[in-house]
Short mmCIF file of N, CA and C in Angstrom, two decimals:
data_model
loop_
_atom_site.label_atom_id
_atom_site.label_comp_id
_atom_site.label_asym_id
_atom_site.label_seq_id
_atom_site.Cartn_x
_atom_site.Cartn_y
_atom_site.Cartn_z
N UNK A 26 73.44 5.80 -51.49
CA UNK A 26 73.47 7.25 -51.60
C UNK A 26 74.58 7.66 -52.56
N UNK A 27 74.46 8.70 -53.15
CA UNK A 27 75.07 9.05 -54.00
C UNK A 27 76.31 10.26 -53.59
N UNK A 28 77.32 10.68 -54.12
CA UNK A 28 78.50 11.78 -53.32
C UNK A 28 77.89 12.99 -53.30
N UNK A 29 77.00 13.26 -54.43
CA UNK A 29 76.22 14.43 -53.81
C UNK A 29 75.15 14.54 -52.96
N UNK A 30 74.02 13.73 -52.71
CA UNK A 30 73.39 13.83 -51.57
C UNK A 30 74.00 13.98 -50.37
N UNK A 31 75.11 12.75 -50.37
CA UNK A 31 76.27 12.72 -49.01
C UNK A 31 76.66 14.43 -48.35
N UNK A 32 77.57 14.97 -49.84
CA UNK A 32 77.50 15.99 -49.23
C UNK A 32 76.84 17.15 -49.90
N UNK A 33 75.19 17.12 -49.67
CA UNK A 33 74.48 17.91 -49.40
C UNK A 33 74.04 17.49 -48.22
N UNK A 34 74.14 16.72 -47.65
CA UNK A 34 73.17 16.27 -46.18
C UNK A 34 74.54 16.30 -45.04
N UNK A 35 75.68 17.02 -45.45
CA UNK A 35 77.03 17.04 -44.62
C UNK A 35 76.86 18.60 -44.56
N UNK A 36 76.52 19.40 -45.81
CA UNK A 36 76.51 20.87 -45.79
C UNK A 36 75.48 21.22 -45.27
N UNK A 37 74.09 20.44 -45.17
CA UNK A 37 72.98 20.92 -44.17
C UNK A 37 73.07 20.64 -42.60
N UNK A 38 73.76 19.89 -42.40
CA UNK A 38 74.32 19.42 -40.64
C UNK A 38 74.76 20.07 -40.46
N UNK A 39 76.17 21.00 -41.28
CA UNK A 39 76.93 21.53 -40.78
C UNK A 39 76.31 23.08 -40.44
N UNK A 40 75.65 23.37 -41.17
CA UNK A 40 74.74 24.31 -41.57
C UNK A 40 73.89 24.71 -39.86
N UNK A 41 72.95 23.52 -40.00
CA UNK A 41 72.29 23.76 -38.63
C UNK A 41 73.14 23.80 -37.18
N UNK A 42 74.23 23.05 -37.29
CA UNK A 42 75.49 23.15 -36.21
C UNK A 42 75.48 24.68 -35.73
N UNK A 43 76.48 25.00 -36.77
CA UNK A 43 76.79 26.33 -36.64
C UNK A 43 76.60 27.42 -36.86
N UNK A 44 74.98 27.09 -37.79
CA UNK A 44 74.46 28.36 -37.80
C UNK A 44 73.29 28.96 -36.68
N UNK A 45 72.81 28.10 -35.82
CA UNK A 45 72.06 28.06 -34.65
C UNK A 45 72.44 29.10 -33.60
N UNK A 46 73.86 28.89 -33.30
CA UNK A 46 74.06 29.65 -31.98
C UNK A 46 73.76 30.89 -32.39
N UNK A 47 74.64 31.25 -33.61
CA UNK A 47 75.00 32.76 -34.13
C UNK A 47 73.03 33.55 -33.90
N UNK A 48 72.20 32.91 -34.66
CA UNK A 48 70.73 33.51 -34.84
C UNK A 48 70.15 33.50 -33.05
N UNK A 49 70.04 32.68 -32.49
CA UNK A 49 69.95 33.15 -30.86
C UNK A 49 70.91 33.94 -30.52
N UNK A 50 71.85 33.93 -30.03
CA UNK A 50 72.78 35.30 -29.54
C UNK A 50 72.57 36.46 -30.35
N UNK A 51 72.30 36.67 -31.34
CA UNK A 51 71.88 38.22 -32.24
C UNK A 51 70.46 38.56 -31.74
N UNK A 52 69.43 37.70 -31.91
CA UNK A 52 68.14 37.97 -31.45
C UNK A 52 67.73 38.36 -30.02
N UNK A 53 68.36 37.48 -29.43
CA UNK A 53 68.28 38.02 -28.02
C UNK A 53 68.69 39.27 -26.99
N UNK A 54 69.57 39.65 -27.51
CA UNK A 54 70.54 40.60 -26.96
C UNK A 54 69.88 42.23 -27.31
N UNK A 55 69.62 42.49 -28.62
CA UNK A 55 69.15 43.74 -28.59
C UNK A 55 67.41 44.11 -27.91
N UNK A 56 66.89 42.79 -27.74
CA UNK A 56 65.28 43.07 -27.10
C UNK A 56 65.65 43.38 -26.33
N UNK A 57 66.56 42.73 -25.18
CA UNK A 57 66.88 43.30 -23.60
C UNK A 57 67.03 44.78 -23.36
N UNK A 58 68.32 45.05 -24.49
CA UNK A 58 68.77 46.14 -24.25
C UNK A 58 67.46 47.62 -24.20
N UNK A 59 66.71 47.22 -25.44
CA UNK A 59 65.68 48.38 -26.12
C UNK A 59 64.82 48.30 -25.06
N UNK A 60 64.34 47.14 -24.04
CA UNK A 60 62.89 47.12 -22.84
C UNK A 60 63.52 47.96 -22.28
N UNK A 61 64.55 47.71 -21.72
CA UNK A 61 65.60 48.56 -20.50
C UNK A 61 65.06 49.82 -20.98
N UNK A 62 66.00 50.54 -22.04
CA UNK A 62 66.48 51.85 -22.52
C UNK A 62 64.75 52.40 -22.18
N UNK A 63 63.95 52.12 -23.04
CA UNK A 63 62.37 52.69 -24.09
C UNK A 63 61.09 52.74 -22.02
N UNK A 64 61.78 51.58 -21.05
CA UNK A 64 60.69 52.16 -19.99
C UNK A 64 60.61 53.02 -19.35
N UNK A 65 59.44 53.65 -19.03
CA UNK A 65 59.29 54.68 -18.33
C UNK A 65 58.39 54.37 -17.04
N UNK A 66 58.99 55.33 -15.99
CA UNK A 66 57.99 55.33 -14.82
C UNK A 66 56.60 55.43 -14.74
N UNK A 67 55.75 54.36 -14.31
CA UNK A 67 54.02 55.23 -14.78
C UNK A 67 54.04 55.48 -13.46
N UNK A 68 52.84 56.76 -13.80
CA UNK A 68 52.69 57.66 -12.54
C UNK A 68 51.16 56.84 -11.78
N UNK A 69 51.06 57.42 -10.84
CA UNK A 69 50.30 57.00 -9.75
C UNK A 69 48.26 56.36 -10.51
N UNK A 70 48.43 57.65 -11.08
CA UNK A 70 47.18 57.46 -11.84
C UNK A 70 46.86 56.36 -12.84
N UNK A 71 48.02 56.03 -13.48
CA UNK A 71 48.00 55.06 -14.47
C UNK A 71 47.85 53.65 -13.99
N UNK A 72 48.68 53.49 -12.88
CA UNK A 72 48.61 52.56 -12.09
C UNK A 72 47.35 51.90 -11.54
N UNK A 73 46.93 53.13 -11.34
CA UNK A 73 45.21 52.86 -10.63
C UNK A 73 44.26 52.87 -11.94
N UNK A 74 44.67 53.35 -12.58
CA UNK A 74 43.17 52.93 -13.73
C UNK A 74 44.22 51.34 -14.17
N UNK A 75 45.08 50.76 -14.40
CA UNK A 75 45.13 49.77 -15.01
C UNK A 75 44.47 48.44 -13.66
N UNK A 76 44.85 48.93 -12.19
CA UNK A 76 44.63 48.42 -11.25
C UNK A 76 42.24 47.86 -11.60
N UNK A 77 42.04 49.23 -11.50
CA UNK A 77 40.44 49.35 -12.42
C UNK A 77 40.32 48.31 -13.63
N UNK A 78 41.41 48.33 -14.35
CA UNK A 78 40.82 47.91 -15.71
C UNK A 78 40.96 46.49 -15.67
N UNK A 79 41.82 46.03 -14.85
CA UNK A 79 41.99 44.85 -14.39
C UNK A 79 40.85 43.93 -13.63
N UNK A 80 40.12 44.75 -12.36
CA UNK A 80 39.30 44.39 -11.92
C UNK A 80 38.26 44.19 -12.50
N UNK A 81 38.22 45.15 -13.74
CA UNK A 81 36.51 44.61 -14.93
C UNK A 81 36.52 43.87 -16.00
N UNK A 82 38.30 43.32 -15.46
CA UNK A 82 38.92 42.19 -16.90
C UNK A 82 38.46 42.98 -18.28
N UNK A 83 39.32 43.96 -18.70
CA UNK A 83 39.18 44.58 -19.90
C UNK A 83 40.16 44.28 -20.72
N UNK A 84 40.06 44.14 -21.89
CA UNK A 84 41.44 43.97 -22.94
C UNK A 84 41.14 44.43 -24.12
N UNK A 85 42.22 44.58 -24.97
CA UNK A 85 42.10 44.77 -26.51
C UNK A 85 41.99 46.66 -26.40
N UNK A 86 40.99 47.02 -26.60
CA UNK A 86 40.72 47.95 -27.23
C UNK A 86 39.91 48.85 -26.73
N UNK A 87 39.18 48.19 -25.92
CA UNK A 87 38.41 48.24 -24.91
C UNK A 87 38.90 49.09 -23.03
N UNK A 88 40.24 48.07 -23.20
CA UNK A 88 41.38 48.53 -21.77
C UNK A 88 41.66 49.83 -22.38
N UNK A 89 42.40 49.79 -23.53
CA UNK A 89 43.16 51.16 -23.90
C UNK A 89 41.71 52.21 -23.49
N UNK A 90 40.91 52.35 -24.40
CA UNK A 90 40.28 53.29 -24.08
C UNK A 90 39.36 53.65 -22.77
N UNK A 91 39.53 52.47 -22.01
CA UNK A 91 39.24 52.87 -20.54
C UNK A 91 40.30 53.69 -19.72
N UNK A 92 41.67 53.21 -20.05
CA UNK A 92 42.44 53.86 -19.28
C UNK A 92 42.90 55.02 -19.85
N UNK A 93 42.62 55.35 -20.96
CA UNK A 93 42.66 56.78 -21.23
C UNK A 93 41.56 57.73 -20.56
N UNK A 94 40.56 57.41 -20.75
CA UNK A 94 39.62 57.97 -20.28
C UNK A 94 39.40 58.72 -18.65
N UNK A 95 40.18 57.04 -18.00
CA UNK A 95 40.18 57.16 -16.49
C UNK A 95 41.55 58.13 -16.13
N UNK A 96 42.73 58.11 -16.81
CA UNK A 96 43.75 58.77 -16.56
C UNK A 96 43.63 60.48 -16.98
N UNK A 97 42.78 60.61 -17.90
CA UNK A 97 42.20 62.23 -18.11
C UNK A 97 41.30 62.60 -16.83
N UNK A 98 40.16 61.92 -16.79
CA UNK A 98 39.58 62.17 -15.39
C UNK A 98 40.01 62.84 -13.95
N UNK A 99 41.14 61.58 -14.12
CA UNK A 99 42.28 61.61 -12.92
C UNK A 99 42.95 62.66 -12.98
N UNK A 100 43.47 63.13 -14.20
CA UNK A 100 44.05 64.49 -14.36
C UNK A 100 43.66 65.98 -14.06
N UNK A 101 42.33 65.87 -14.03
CA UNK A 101 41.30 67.05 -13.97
C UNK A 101 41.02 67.11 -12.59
N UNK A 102 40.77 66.05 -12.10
CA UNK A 102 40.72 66.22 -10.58
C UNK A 102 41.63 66.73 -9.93
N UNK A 103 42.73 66.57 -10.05
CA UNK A 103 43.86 67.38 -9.36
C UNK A 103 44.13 68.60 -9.95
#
C-alpha cells in the first residue's frame, strides 16, 4: 500500500467513527419532539369510522375517503 491510500483509508475510518453518532442523535430527536407537539385528540366519531374502516380492511385512498364520508354522516346526525 502506498502513504496515500494508508491515509485515505485512516481518513475514511475515522470518518465513519465519528461521524455516525453525530447523524443519529440529530435525526432522532426532532421526530419525537414534532409527533408529540402536531397530535391531536380524535373525537368519538373518528374513532368509530376508523374502528369501520378497519373491519372492511380499507387502505390507501379508499380508507381516507370512507372515513370522510362516515365522519360527515356522523356529523349530521347529531
Amino acid at each position: 500500500m502506498t502513504i496515500s491510500s494508508r491515509v485515505a483509508a485512516a481518513l475514511g475510518a475515522s470518518l465513519l467513527l465519528f461521524a455516525t453518532p453525530v447523524f443519529a442523535q440529530s435525526s432522532t430527536a426532532p421526530a419525537a419532539d414534532t409527533a408529540a407537539k402536531t397530535s391531536k385528540p380524535r373525537s368519538a366519531e373518528s374513532l368509530e369510522c376508523s374502528k369501520e374502516a378497519d373491519a372492511k380492511g380499507l387502505h390507501g385512498k379508499e380508507r381516507k375517503k370512507f372515513r370522510s364520508e362516515c365522519k360527515k354522516n356522523a356529523m349530521k346526525k347529531q
